[in-house]
Coordinates of C-alpha atoms in Angstrom, one line a residue:
Chain A
M1 CA 102.5 114.5 95.9
K2 CA 100.8 115.0 98.5
I3 CA 99.1 111.1 99.1
G4 CA 96.1 110.2 101.4
I5 CA 95.8 106.8 102.3
V6 CA 92.2 105.7 104.3
C7 CA 92.7 102.0 106.0
P8 CA 89.3 100.9 106.9
Y9 CA 89.9 98.5 109.7
S10 CA 92.3 98.4 112.9
W11 CA 94.9 99.5 113.2
D12 CA 95.7 97.3 116.3
V13 CA 94.8 94.1 114.8
P14 CA 97.3 92.9 112.3
G15 CA 95.8 92.3 108.7
G16 CA 96.5 91.6 105.4
V17 CA 95.1 94.9 104.4
Q18 CA 96.9 96.8 107.2
F19 CA 100.6 95.2 106.3
H20 CA 99.6 96.4 102.8
I21 CA 98.7 100.0 103.2
R22 CA 101.8 100.4 105.5
D23 CA 103.9 98.9 103.4
L24 CA 102.7 101.0 100.5
A25 CA 102.6 104.2 102.2
E26 CA 106.7 103.4 103.7
H27 CA 107.6 102.7 99.9
L28 CA 105.5 105.7 98.7
I29 CA 107.6 107.9 101.9
G30 CA 111.1 106.5 100.7
L31 CA 110.1 107.6 96.9
G32 CA 109.6 111.3 98.4
H33 CA 106.1 111.7 98.8
Q34 CA 104.1 112.9 101.3
V35 CA 102.2 110.1 102.8
S36 CA 99.2 110.7 105.5
V37 CA 97.4 107.5 106.2
L38 CA 94.1 107.5 108.6
A39 CA 93.0 104.5 109.8
P40 CA 90.9 103.8 113.4
A41 CA 93.1 102.9 116.0
D42 CA 93.1 102.7 120.2
D43 CA 94.2 106.0 121.8
E44 CA 96.9 104.2 123.7
T45 CA 98.6 102.2 120.5
P46 CA 101.3 103.6 119.2
L47 CA 101.8 104.9 115.6
P48 CA 104.1 105.5 113.0
P49 CA 104.6 109.7 112.4
Y50 CA 102.3 108.8 109.2
V51 CA 98.9 107.3 110.6
V52 CA 96.3 109.7 111.6
S53 CA 93.6 108.0 114.7
A54 CA 90.4 108.1 113.4
G55 CA 88.9 106.8 116.7
R56 CA 88.8 103.4 118.2
A57 CA 86.9 100.8 116.2
V58 CA 83.1 99.1 117.3
P59 CA 83.4 95.0 116.8
V60 CA 80.9 93.8 114.7
P61 CA 80.2 91.2 112.7
Y62 CA 80.6 91.9 109.5
N63 CA 81.2 89.3 106.3
G64 CA 80.9 85.7 108.3
S65 CA 83.6 87.1 111.3
V66 CA 83.9 89.9 113.4
A67 CA 85.5 92.8 111.9
R68 CA 86.5 96.2 113.4
L69 CA 85.0 98.4 112.2
N70 CA 84.6 102.6 111.9
F71 CA 81.4 104.5 111.8
G72 CA 79.0 107.3 113.3
F73 CA 78.8 110.7 113.1
L74 CA 82.1 111.4 115.3
S75 CA 84.2 109.3 112.7
A76 CA 82.5 111.3 109.6
A77 CA 84.2 114.2 111.5
R78 CA 87.3 112.9 111.9
V79 CA 86.7 111.7 108.2
R80 CA 85.9 115.5 106.4
R81 CA 89.0 117.5 109.4
W82 CA 91.5 115.1 107.9
L83 CA 90.4 115.7 104.2
H84 CA 90.4 119.5 104.5
D85 CA 94.0 119.3 106.7
G86 CA 95.4 117.4 104.3
T87 CA 95.1 118.9 101.5
F88 CA 96.1 115.9 99.4
D89 CA 96.3 115.8 95.5
V90 CA 94.8 112.5 95.3
I91 CA 93.2 110.0 98.5
H92 CA 93.1 106.2 97.8
I93 CA 90.6 103.8 99.5
H94 CA 91.4 101.1 100.4
E95 CA 87.9 99.1 100.9
P96 CA 85.2 101.3 99.9
T97 CA 82.5 98.9 100.2
S98 CA 83.1 97.9 103.9
P99 CA 81.1 99.8 105.5
S100 CA 83.6 101.3 107.6
L101 CA 86.2 104.9 107.1
G102 CA 86.6 104.2 103.4
L103 CA 83.3 104.5 102.5
L104 CA 83.0 107.2 105.1
T105 CA 85.4 109.3 103.1
C106 CA 84.0 108.7 99.8
W107 CA 80.9 109.9 100.9
A108 CA 83.5 112.8 102.3
A109 CA 85.7 113.6 99.6
Q110 CA 86.0 115.0 96.2
G111 CA 88.3 114.8 92.9
P112 CA 90.9 112.4 92.5
I113 CA 89.9 109.2 94.5
V114 CA 91.9 105.8 94.0
A115 CA 90.0 102.6 95.7
T116 CA 91.4 99.2 95.7
F117 CA 89.1 97.2 96.7
H118 CA 91.3 93.3 98.4
T119 CA 88.3 91.2 98.9
S120 CA 86.5 88.9 96.9
N121 CA 83.2 88.0 98.4
P122 CA 80.1 86.7 95.9
R123 CA 77.5 89.0 96.1
S124 CA 75.6 89.1 99.2
R125 CA 71.9 90.4 100.1
A126 CA 73.6 92.7 102.8
M127 CA 75.4 94.6 98.9
I128 CA 72.1 94.3 97.3
A129 CA 70.5 95.5 99.8
A130 CA 73.3 98.3 100.1
Y131 CA 73.6 98.9 96.5
P132 CA 71.6 102.4 95.7
I133 CA 73.3 103.1 98.8
L134 CA 76.9 101.9 97.8
Q135 CA 76.2 103.7 94.1
P136 CA 75.9 107.2 94.4
A137 CA 79.6 106.6 96.7
L138 CA 81.2 104.3 94.0
E139 CA 80.6 106.7 91.9
K140 CA 83.4 109.7 92.7
I141 CA 85.7 106.9 92.3
S142 CA 87.6 107.6 89.8
A143 CA 90.3 105.0 89.2
R144 CA 89.5 101.2 90.7
I145 CA 92.0 98.7 91.3
A146 CA 91.5 94.5 92.2
V147 CA 94.4 93.0 94.0
S148 CA 94.1 89.7 91.1
E149 CA 92.2 88.9 88.3
Y150 CA 89.5 87.2 90.4
A151 CA 89.0 90.2 92.7
R152 CA 88.3 92.2 89.4
R153 CA 86.1 89.5 88.1
T154 CA 84.3 89.1 90.8
L155 CA 84.1 93.2 91.3
V156 CA 82.7 93.4 87.4
E157 CA 80.3 90.5 87.8
H158 CA 79.0 93.3 91.1
L159 CA 79.1 96.5 91.0
G160 CA 80.1 97.0 87.2
G161 CA 81.9 99.1 85.8
D162 CA 86.3 98.0 85.6
A163 CA 89.3 98.0 87.6
V164 CA 93.1 97.5 87.4
V165 CA 94.5 95.2 88.3
I166 CA 98.3 95.7 90.8
P167 CA 98.8 92.7 92.7
N168 CA 99.8 93.0 96.5
G169 CA 103.1 93.9 97.4
V170 CA 105.7 92.3 98.8
D171 CA 109.4 92.9 99.9
V172 CA 110.7 90.3 98.0
G173 CA 114.8 91.2 99.4
F174 CA 113.4 91.3 102.9
F175 CA 112.8 87.5 102.7
D176 CA 115.2 86.4 100.6
K177 CA 117.8 88.1 102.4
A178 CA 116.9 86.3 106.1
E179 CA 118.6 83.8 107.0
P180 CA 117.8 80.1 107.4
K181 CA 117.5 79.0 111.6
V182 CA 119.3 75.9 111.8
E183 CA 116.7 73.5 114.3
W184 CA 113.5 74.8 112.2
Q185 CA 115.2 72.9 109.2
G186 CA 115.2 69.4 108.4
G187 CA 112.1 68.0 107.0
T188 CA 109.8 70.7 108.2
I189 CA 106.6 72.5 106.7
G190 CA 105.4 75.2 107.4
F191 CA 102.1 76.9 108.7
I192 CA 101.5 81.1 109.2
G193 CA 98.1 82.0 110.0
R194 CA 95.3 81.9 112.5
I195 CA 95.0 78.5 114.6
D196 CA 91.6 79.4 115.6
E197 CA 90.2 80.5 111.9
P198 CA 88.7 78.1 110.0
R199 CA 89.6 79.0 106.7
K200 CA 93.2 79.8 106.9
G201 CA 92.8 75.8 107.0
L202 CA 95.3 74.6 109.6
P203 CA 92.1 71.8 110.5
V204 CA 92.8 69.9 106.7
L205 CA 96.4 70.0 107.7
M206 CA 95.8 68.5 110.9
R207 CA 93.9 65.3 109.0
A208 CA 96.6 64.9 106.3
L209 CA 99.5 65.0 109.0
P210 CA 99.0 60.9 110.5
A211 CA 98.8 60.0 106.7
I212 CA 101.9 63.1 105.9
L213 CA 103.9 61.3 109.5
A214 CA 103.3 57.7 108.9
A215 CA 105.2 58.2 105.4
R216 CA 107.9 60.0 106.7
P217 CA 108.2 59.7 110.4
E218 CA 110.7 62.4 110.9
T219 CA 108.9 65.1 109.5
R220 CA 108.3 68.2 111.5
L221 CA 105.3 70.9 111.2
L222 CA 105.8 74.5 112.4
V223 CA 103.1 76.6 112.7
A224 CA 103.0 80.4 113.3
G225 CA 100.0 82.1 114.8
R226 CA 97.9 83.2 117.3
G227 CA 95.3 80.8 118.9
D228 CA 94.5 78.2 121.1
E229 CA 97.6 74.8 121.0
E230 CA 95.9 72.7 122.9
E231 CA 92.8 72.5 120.7
A232 CA 94.5 72.4 117.5
V233 CA 95.9 69.5 118.3
A234 CA 93.2 68.0 119.5
S235 CA 92.3 65.5 116.9
L236 CA 95.4 64.5 116.5
P237 CA 96.6 61.1 118.3
E238 CA 98.7 61.4 121.7
A239 CA 102.2 60.3 120.2
M240 CA 102.2 62.4 116.9
R241 CA 101.7 66.2 118.6
E242 CA 105.2 66.5 119.4
R243 CA 105.4 66.6 115.7
V244 CA 103.9 69.3 116.0
E245 CA 105.7 72.5 117.0
F246 CA 104.1 76.3 117.9
L247 CA 105.7 79.1 117.7
G248 CA 103.2 81.9 118.6
M249 CA 102.8 85.0 117.2
V250 CA 106.2 85.5 115.0
S251 CA 108.3 88.8 114.3
D252 CA 108.2 89.3 110.6
E253 CA 112.0 88.8 111.1
D254 CA 111.2 85.4 112.4
K255 CA 108.7 84.9 109.7
A256 CA 111.3 85.6 107.1
R257 CA 113.6 83.0 108.4
L258 CA 110.6 80.5 108.4
L259 CA 109.8 80.4 105.3
R260 CA 113.7 80.3 104.1
S261 CA 114.4 77.2 106.7
V262 CA 111.3 75.0 105.7
D263 CA 111.0 72.4 103.0
V264 CA 107.4 72.5 102.2
Y265 CA 105.1 75.2 102.7
V266 CA 101.3 74.6 102.6
A267 CA 98.6 77.0 102.6
P268 CA 95.3 75.0 103.0
N269 CA 93.1 77.7 103.1
T270 CA 89.2 76.6 102.9
G271 CA 88.2 79.9 101.2
G272 CA 88.0 83.9 101.9
E273 CA 91.2 84.9 99.7
S274 CA 91.6 87.3 97.4
F275 CA 95.1 87.4 96.7
G276 CA 97.4 85.6 99.2
I277 CA 99.9 87.2 100.0
I278 CA 101.6 85.0 102.3
L279 CA 102.1 82.5 99.4
V280 CA 104.3 85.3 97.5
E281 CA 106.3 85.7 100.7
A282 CA 107.2 82.0 101.0
M283 CA 108.2 82.1 97.2
S284 CA 110.2 85.6 97.9
A285 CA 111.8 83.6 100.6
G286 CA 112.6 80.8 98.2
A287 CA 110.3 77.6 99.8
P288 CA 108.3 75.7 97.9
V289 CA 104.1 76.3 97.7
L290 CA 102.0 73.8 98.1
A291 CA 98.4 75.1 98.3
S292 CA 94.7 75.1 98.3
D293 CA 93.6 75.3 95.1
L294 CA 91.8 78.2 95.0
D295 CA 91.1 80.3 92.7
A296 CA 93.4 83.5 93.9
F297 CA 95.6 81.1 94.6
A298 CA 95.6 79.1 91.4
Q299 CA 96.2 83.3 90.6
V300 CA 99.5 83.6 92.2
L301 CA 100.8 80.4 91.7
D302 CA 101.0 81.1 87.9
L303 CA 98.3 78.0 87.3
G304 CA 100.5 75.7 89.1
A305 CA 104.1 76.7 87.6
A306 CA 105.5 78.4 90.9
G307 CA 103.8 76.4 92.8
E308 CA 101.5 73.4 93.6
L309 CA 98.3 73.0 94.5
F310 CA 96.1 70.5 96.1
A311 CA 92.8 70.0 95.7
N312 CA 90.7 72.4 98.5
E313 CA 89.6 71.0 101.5
D314 CA 91.3 67.3 100.6
A315 CA 93.1 66.2 103.3
E316 CA 94.4 63.0 101.4
A317 CA 95.6 64.9 98.4
L318 CA 97.5 67.6 100.4
A319 CA 99.0 64.3 102.5
S320 CA 100.0 62.8 99.3
A321 CA 101.2 66.0 97.1
A322 CA 102.9 66.4 100.5
I323 CA 104.8 63.6 100.5
R324 CA 105.9 63.5 96.9
L325 CA 107.4 66.9 97.8
L326 CA 109.2 65.8 100.8
G327 CA 110.7 63.7 98.7
D328 CA 112.1 64.7 96.1
P329 CA 114.3 67.1 96.1
E330 CA 115.1 68.6 92.3
R331 CA 111.3 69.2 92.0
R332 CA 111.8 71.4 95.8
A333 CA 114.2 73.2 94.3
E334 CA 113.1 73.7 90.7
L335 CA 110.0 74.8 92.3
S336 CA 111.9 77.1 95.0
D337 CA 114.0 78.9 91.4
R338 CA 110.0 79.0 89.3
G339 CA 108.6 80.9 92.3
R340 CA 111.7 83.3 93.0
A341 CA 111.3 84.1 89.1
H342 CA 107.5 84.3 90.0
V343 CA 107.8 86.5 92.6
R344 CA 109.4 89.6 90.3
R345 CA 106.7 91.0 89.8
F346 CA 104.9 91.2 93.1
D347 CA 108.2 93.5 94.4
W348 CA 107.1 96.5 95.6
S349 CA 108.9 98.7 92.9
T350 CA 106.8 97.1 90.0
V351 CA 104.0 97.6 92.3
G352 CA 104.5 101.4 93.5
A353 CA 105.4 102.3 90.4
D354 CA 102.0 100.5 89.3
I355 CA 100.0 102.0 91.6
L356 CA 101.8 105.3 91.5
A357 CA 101.2 105.4 87.4
V358 CA 97.4 105.5 88.5
Y359 CA 97.9 108.1 91.3
E360 CA 99.0 110.4 88.5
T361 CA 96.8 109.6 85.7
V362 CA 93.3 110.1 87.5
T363 CA 95.9 113.7 89.0
D364 CA 95.9 114.6 85.4
G365 CA 94.0 117.5 84.7
A366 CA 92.1 117.4 87.9
A367 CA 92.1 119.8 90.8
S368 CA 93.2 118.2 94.3
V369 CA 91.1 116.6 97.0
A370 CA 88.7 118.7 98.8
T371 CA 85.6 118.2 101.3
D372 CA 82.7 117.8 99.2
E373 CA 80.2 120.6 100.0
R374 CA 77.5 120.2 98.4
T375 CA 75.5 122.6 95.7
G376 CA 73.9 125.3 97.6
L377 CA 70.3 125.2 95.7
R378 CA 70.8 128.6 95.3
A379 CA 74.3 127.6 92.9
R380 CA 71.6 124.9 90.8
F381 CA 69.4 127.3 90.4
G382 CA 71.9 129.8 89.0
L383 CA 71.3 132.4 91.8
A384 CA 74.2 132.6 93.6
R385 CA 76.7 135.1 93.6
D386 CA 79.8 133.9 91.9
Chain B
M1 CA 17.1 120.7 114.8
T2 CA 13.9 120.0 116.1
G3 CA 12.1 122.8 113.7
R4 CA 13.9 122.6 110.4
S5 CA 12.7 119.3 110.3
A6 CA 8.8 120.8 111.5
G7 CA 9.6 123.3 108.6
S8 CA 10.2 120.5 106.8
E9 CA 7.4 118.8 107.3
G10 CA 5.2 122.2 107.3
D11 CA 6.3 122.5 103.5
A12 CA 5.1 119.0 102.6
R13 CA 2.2 119.9 104.5
R14 CA 1.4 123.0 102.2
H15 CA 2.3 121.9 98.8
P16 CA -0.3 118.5 99.1
A17 CA 2.2 115.2 97.0
P18 CA 0.2 112.5 95.6
R19 CA 0.0 110.0 98.9
G20 CA 3.2 107.8 97.6
G21 CA 5.2 110.3 97.2
R22 CA 4.6 111.7 101.0
H23 CA 4.7 108.8 102.9
H24 CA 8.5 108.8 101.2
R25 CA 10.0 111.3 102.3
Q26 CA 8.4 110.9 105.9
R27 CA 10.2 107.7 105.9
R28 CA 13.2 109.5 104.6
A29 CA 12.9 112.5 106.4
P30 CA 15.3 111.1 109.8
A31 CA 18.2 109.3 107.8
P32 CA 19.1 112.6 105.8
G33 CA 18.5 115.3 108.2
P34 CA 21.6 114.9 110.7
V35 CA 23.8 115.1 107.7
P36 CA 23.1 118.5 105.7
A37 CA 22.3 120.2 109.3
L38 CA 25.7 119.6 110.5
R39 CA 27.2 121.1 107.1
R40 CA 25.4 123.8 107.4
A41 CA 26.5 124.7 111.1
G42 CA 29.9 124.3 110.2
G43 CA 29.4 127.3 107.9
Q44 CA 28.6 129.4 110.5
G45 CA 32.2 129.1 112.8
G46 CA 33.0 127.1 115.5
L47 CA 34.5 123.9 116.9
P48 CA 33.0 122.2 113.5
S49 CA 34.6 123.6 110.6
T50 CA 38.4 123.1 112.0
V51 CA 37.1 118.9 111.8
A52 CA 36.0 120.2 108.2
L53 CA 39.1 121.6 107.1
R54 CA 42.0 119.6 109.0
P55 CA 41.7 117.0 106.4
V56 CA 42.3 119.3 103.2
T57 CA 45.3 121.4 105.3
E58 CA 46.8 118.2 106.5
T59 CA 46.9 116.9 103.1
L60 CA 48.5 120.7 101.5
I61 CA 50.6 120.1 104.3
W62 CA 51.8 116.3 103.1
I63 CA 51.3 117.3 98.9
A64 CA 54.2 120.2 100.5
V65 CA 56.9 117.8 102.2
A66 CA 56.3 115.5 98.9
L67 CA 57.2 118.1 96.3
V68 CA 60.2 119.3 99.2
A69 CA 61.2 115.9 98.9
I70 CA 61.0 115.3 95.3
G71 CA 62.7 118.6 94.4
L72 CA 65.6 117.6 97.0
Y73 CA 65.6 113.8 95.2
L74 CA 65.7 115.6 92.0
S75 CA 68.3 118.4 92.7
W76 CA 70.4 115.5 94.3
T77 CA 70.7 113.1 91.4
A78 CA 71.3 116.3 89.2
G79 CA 74.3 117.1 91.4
R80 CA 75.8 113.6 91.4
L81 CA 75.4 113.5 87.0
D82 CA 77.3 116.8 87.3
R83 CA 79.4 115.1 89.5
L84 CA 79.8 112.0 86.4
H85 CA 80.1 114.2 83.5
T86 CA 83.0 116.8 85.4
R87 CA 84.8 112.6 86.3
I88 CA 84.8 112.2 82.5
D89 CA 85.8 115.1 81.2
A90 CA 88.8 114.8 83.4
A91 CA 89.2 111.4 82.6
R92 CA 89.2 112.3 78.3
A93 CA 91.9 114.4 79.3
A94 CA 93.7 112.2 81.0
L95 CA 93.6 109.9 78.1
D96 CA 93.8 112.4 75.7
A97 CA 97.2 113.1 76.7
Q98 CA 98.1 109.6 77.8
L99 CA 97.5 108.9 73.8
L100 CA 99.4 112.6 72.4
R101 CA 102.5 111.5 74.7
R102 CA 102.2 107.6 73.5
A103 CA 102.0 109.1 69.8
S104 CA 104.9 111.9 70.3
V105 CA 107.7 109.5 72.7
T106 CA 106.8 107.5 68.9
Q107 CA 107.7 109.9 66.6
E108 CA 110.8 110.8 68.3
L109 CA 111.8 107.8 68.2
A110 CA 111.1 107.2 64.8
T111 CA 112.7 110.1 63.7
S112 CA 115.9 109.8 66.2
G113 CA 117.1 107.5 63.5
V114 CA 117.8 104.7 66.5
L115 CA 115.6 102.0 64.1
D116 CA 116.1 100.9 61.2
P117 CA 114.6 102.5 58.3
A118 CA 111.3 100.5 57.5
A119 CA 110.9 100.6 61.5
S120 CA 111.0 104.0 61.4
I121 CA 108.3 105.3 58.2
V122 CA 106.1 102.6 60.1
L123 CA 105.9 104.2 63.1
Y124 CA 106.4 107.8 62.2
E125 CA 103.4 106.7 59.9
A126 CA 101.3 105.0 62.5
A127 CA 102.1 108.2 65.0
H128 CA 101.7 110.8 62.2
A129 CA 98.1 108.8 61.3
A130 CA 97.0 109.3 65.3
R131 CA 98.7 113.0 66.2
Q132 CA 96.3 114.2 63.3
S133 CA 93.5 111.6 63.3
E134 CA 90.1 113.5 63.2
E135 CA 87.6 112.8 66.6
E136 CA 85.6 110.3 65.0
H137 CA 88.7 108.3 62.9
R138 CA 91.4 108.6 66.1
E139 CA 89.9 105.5 67.5
V140 CA 91.0 103.7 64.0
A141 CA 94.1 105.5 63.8
E142 CA 95.1 105.0 67.8
S143 CA 94.9 101.1 67.2
E144 CA 96.8 101.3 64.7
L145 CA 99.6 102.8 66.7
S146 CA 99.0 99.9 68.9
T147 CA 99.6 97.5 65.8
A148 CA 102.4 99.0 64.5
L149 CA 103.9 99.7 67.8
R150 CA 104.0 96.2 68.6
A151 CA 105.3 94.8 65.3
V152 CA 108.2 96.8 66.0
F153 CA 108.7 96.2 70.0
G154 CA 107.7 92.6 69.4
E155 CA 110.9 91.0 70.5
T156 CA 113.2 92.2 73.5
A157 CA 116.5 92.0 71.0
Q158 CA 114.8 95.5 69.6
V159 CA 113.9 97.1 72.7
E160 CA 117.6 96.5 74.2
A161 CA 119.2 97.8 70.7
V162 CA 117.3 101.1 71.2
K163 CA 118.3 100.9 75.2
E164 CA 122.2 100.9 74.3
I165 CA 122.1 103.9 71.9
P166 CA 123.1 107.2 74.1
G167 CA 119.5 108.9 76.1
G168 CA 118.2 105.1 74.3
E169 CA 117.4 104.3 78.0
E170 CA 115.5 107.2 78.2
A171 CA 113.4 107.4 75.7
A172 CA 112.9 103.0 75.9
S173 CA 111.5 103.7 79.6
E174 CA 109.0 106.2 79.0
L175 CA 107.8 104.8 75.6
A176 CA 107.3 101.9 78.0
A177 CA 105.4 104.2 80.5
A178 CA 103.5 105.6 78.0
V179 CA 102.1 102.1 76.0
R180 CA 101.3 100.9 80.0
R181 CA 99.3 104.1 80.9
V182 CA 97.0 104.2 77.8
P183 CA 94.5 101.3 78.6
M184 CA 94.9 101.9 82.3
A185 CA 93.8 105.7 81.5
R186 CA 91.3 104.2 78.8
R187 CA 89.9 101.9 81.4
F188 CA 89.2 104.3 83.8
H189 CA 87.3 106.7 81.2
N190 CA 85.2 104.5 80.3
D191 CA 84.6 103.6 83.6
A192 CA 83.1 106.4 84.1
V193 CA 81.0 106.8 81.0
R194 CA 79.3 103.3 82.6
A195 CA 78.6 105.4 85.1
A196 CA 77.2 108.6 83.6
R197 CA 74.9 106.1 81.3
A198 CA 73.8 103.6 83.6
L199 CA 72.5 106.9 85.9
R200 CA 71.4 108.4 82.9
R201 CA 69.1 105.5 81.6
H202 CA 67.4 106.0 85.3
R203 CA 64.1 107.1 84.3
T204 CA 64.5 109.7 87.3
V205 CA 66.8 111.0 84.9
R206 CA 65.3 110.6 81.6
W207 CA 61.7 112.1 83.0
F208 CA 62.7 115.0 84.2
R209 CA 65.6 115.8 81.3
L210 CA 68.1 116.8 84.4
A211 CA 70.8 115.7 81.9
G212 CA 70.1 118.8 79.8
H213 CA 71.9 119.3 77.0
A214 CA 74.8 117.3 77.7
P215 CA 75.4 114.7 74.9
F216 CA 75.5 111.3 76.0
P217 CA 78.6 110.2 77.1
L218 CA 80.3 107.9 74.3
A219 CA 83.2 104.7 75.7
F220 CA 86.9 104.9 73.8
E221 CA 87.0 102.1 72.3
M222 CA 90.4 100.5 71.0
D223 CA 93.1 98.0 70.7
D224 CA 95.6 99.4 73.1
E225 CA 97.4 95.5 73.7
P226 CA 101.2 96.7 74.7
P227 CA 104.2 95.4 73.2
V228 CA 105.4 92.4 75.1
A229 CA 108.9 93.6 74.9
L230 CA 107.2 96.9 76.6
A231 CA 105.2 95.2 79.3
D232 CA 107.1 95.2 82.8
R233 CA 104.7 92.6 84.2
P234 CA 104.3 90.1 81.2
V235 CA 100.9 88.7 80.8
S236 CA 101.1 85.3 82.6

């Protein structure tokens, strides 16, 4: 099958959607399909052979943070050329409502179009205003995928229609087989995510840390992710700062090893999450998970059966749950086992098969993807000679 | 201008009117004077004619522009509707294919002698009814096939038993694929139907009858819950 995948966000900036697309493309190529990914990227970025650049993305404030998006006449022309050259059987658009490549492709293409909705934002003013513009584009999508039951609910409420739920995939084996690292073991708490992005929740964890250290002084916090380290520990008393270790940006291998090593993985995110792939990765590595009780997280953690939940933004609740877990190896082992069993449904073998089933369903009895040549007026009045 | 107003004064003098009337005329004369003068001068050509016609031409141009814009909008909306109907047709064909596939695999399993006689008969009956049903009874017949499948493959042990028999592994996975794709195809179909119905309810589409004679699209409603033992990802 010839599959075209559209990534709305810049390929050079790491992010959940980009990783999902990369893993999906590699999984499908592994199964013998022809895959081409259209993504915004800088000209000098080295790209994998299956990625086609749609030009540089422009940073614009969107949806509460600065997003790097692609729009304009030039991008639209590149989309059309990609569609024309690709002769795809199906195209898979990610995040079709973001004002970027996804929406452009929706406008320019016809034929079997699959779309995955990653975010689950509450209805924004911008969305209401853009609804009449979005609707004709979204009508072209033959199959919609939501990454979680929560994302599907938002989709149904805001845009109407329905979607099938297929979670994001994780290479479970990769995390399961990683070697633990000795210096990251022994009373350690792990955190992975942007340090300077408050929604990732590091400030909440920092507020909880004094109480945790008071109860268990040997505890160490390992933080992996970009951002200003000085500023992150500014709220801590001087003496406690040495208990926080910053690892900076880590490679995928080190991320897996970190998750294999820590005693508890904490996800204190305060919002803006629609899935929580990092929780799945932590569970794949067998790390006991302690996460804030966001809807999306509760769903991934099987409503608390595969990991513990604490009240969102409540540093005290986080501290007491962490202290309890750190002091209870049996409970940690139990969580680890349940997590490992639970994540099998997120493995690429299952998720990939589901996505392929969607592709096959929409391509059944449909022509392949082409650029959308608008029907001429003559043709519409039955005057065209063909 | 001066000559004409003098003439009108002359008229008044030639046909003497009652005093009050004359007085009235004299008083009114200067006021309407310039207006008819301008109109008559316009008839003779020159600059004033464009002054008079411009509003009319302008209005006509605007009407033409508006008509073209409305025409383009209607044509574009008709195109949208057309595309939605095509999408429904494709989705309906896909749903049809998945339903037929499910019924055939079920029938194959039922006649293969893998299952016990009672289960075989139940499945055969349901699959046969689903395949032969008339369009208006199809939703019910397909729902009954779902119920029958759930009754027979409700337990993992039954699925394991099928898998052990030579060729059973493939039959089981084919059935699993079919029962999981039916809900998928149905959801896509109903999503397309919803989008088309939303557009067809729009004023523009109703007033200008853009949908033509295409029948109002209907959702396909049925019970498509797959058997627990065959659903790869158990519902949590």
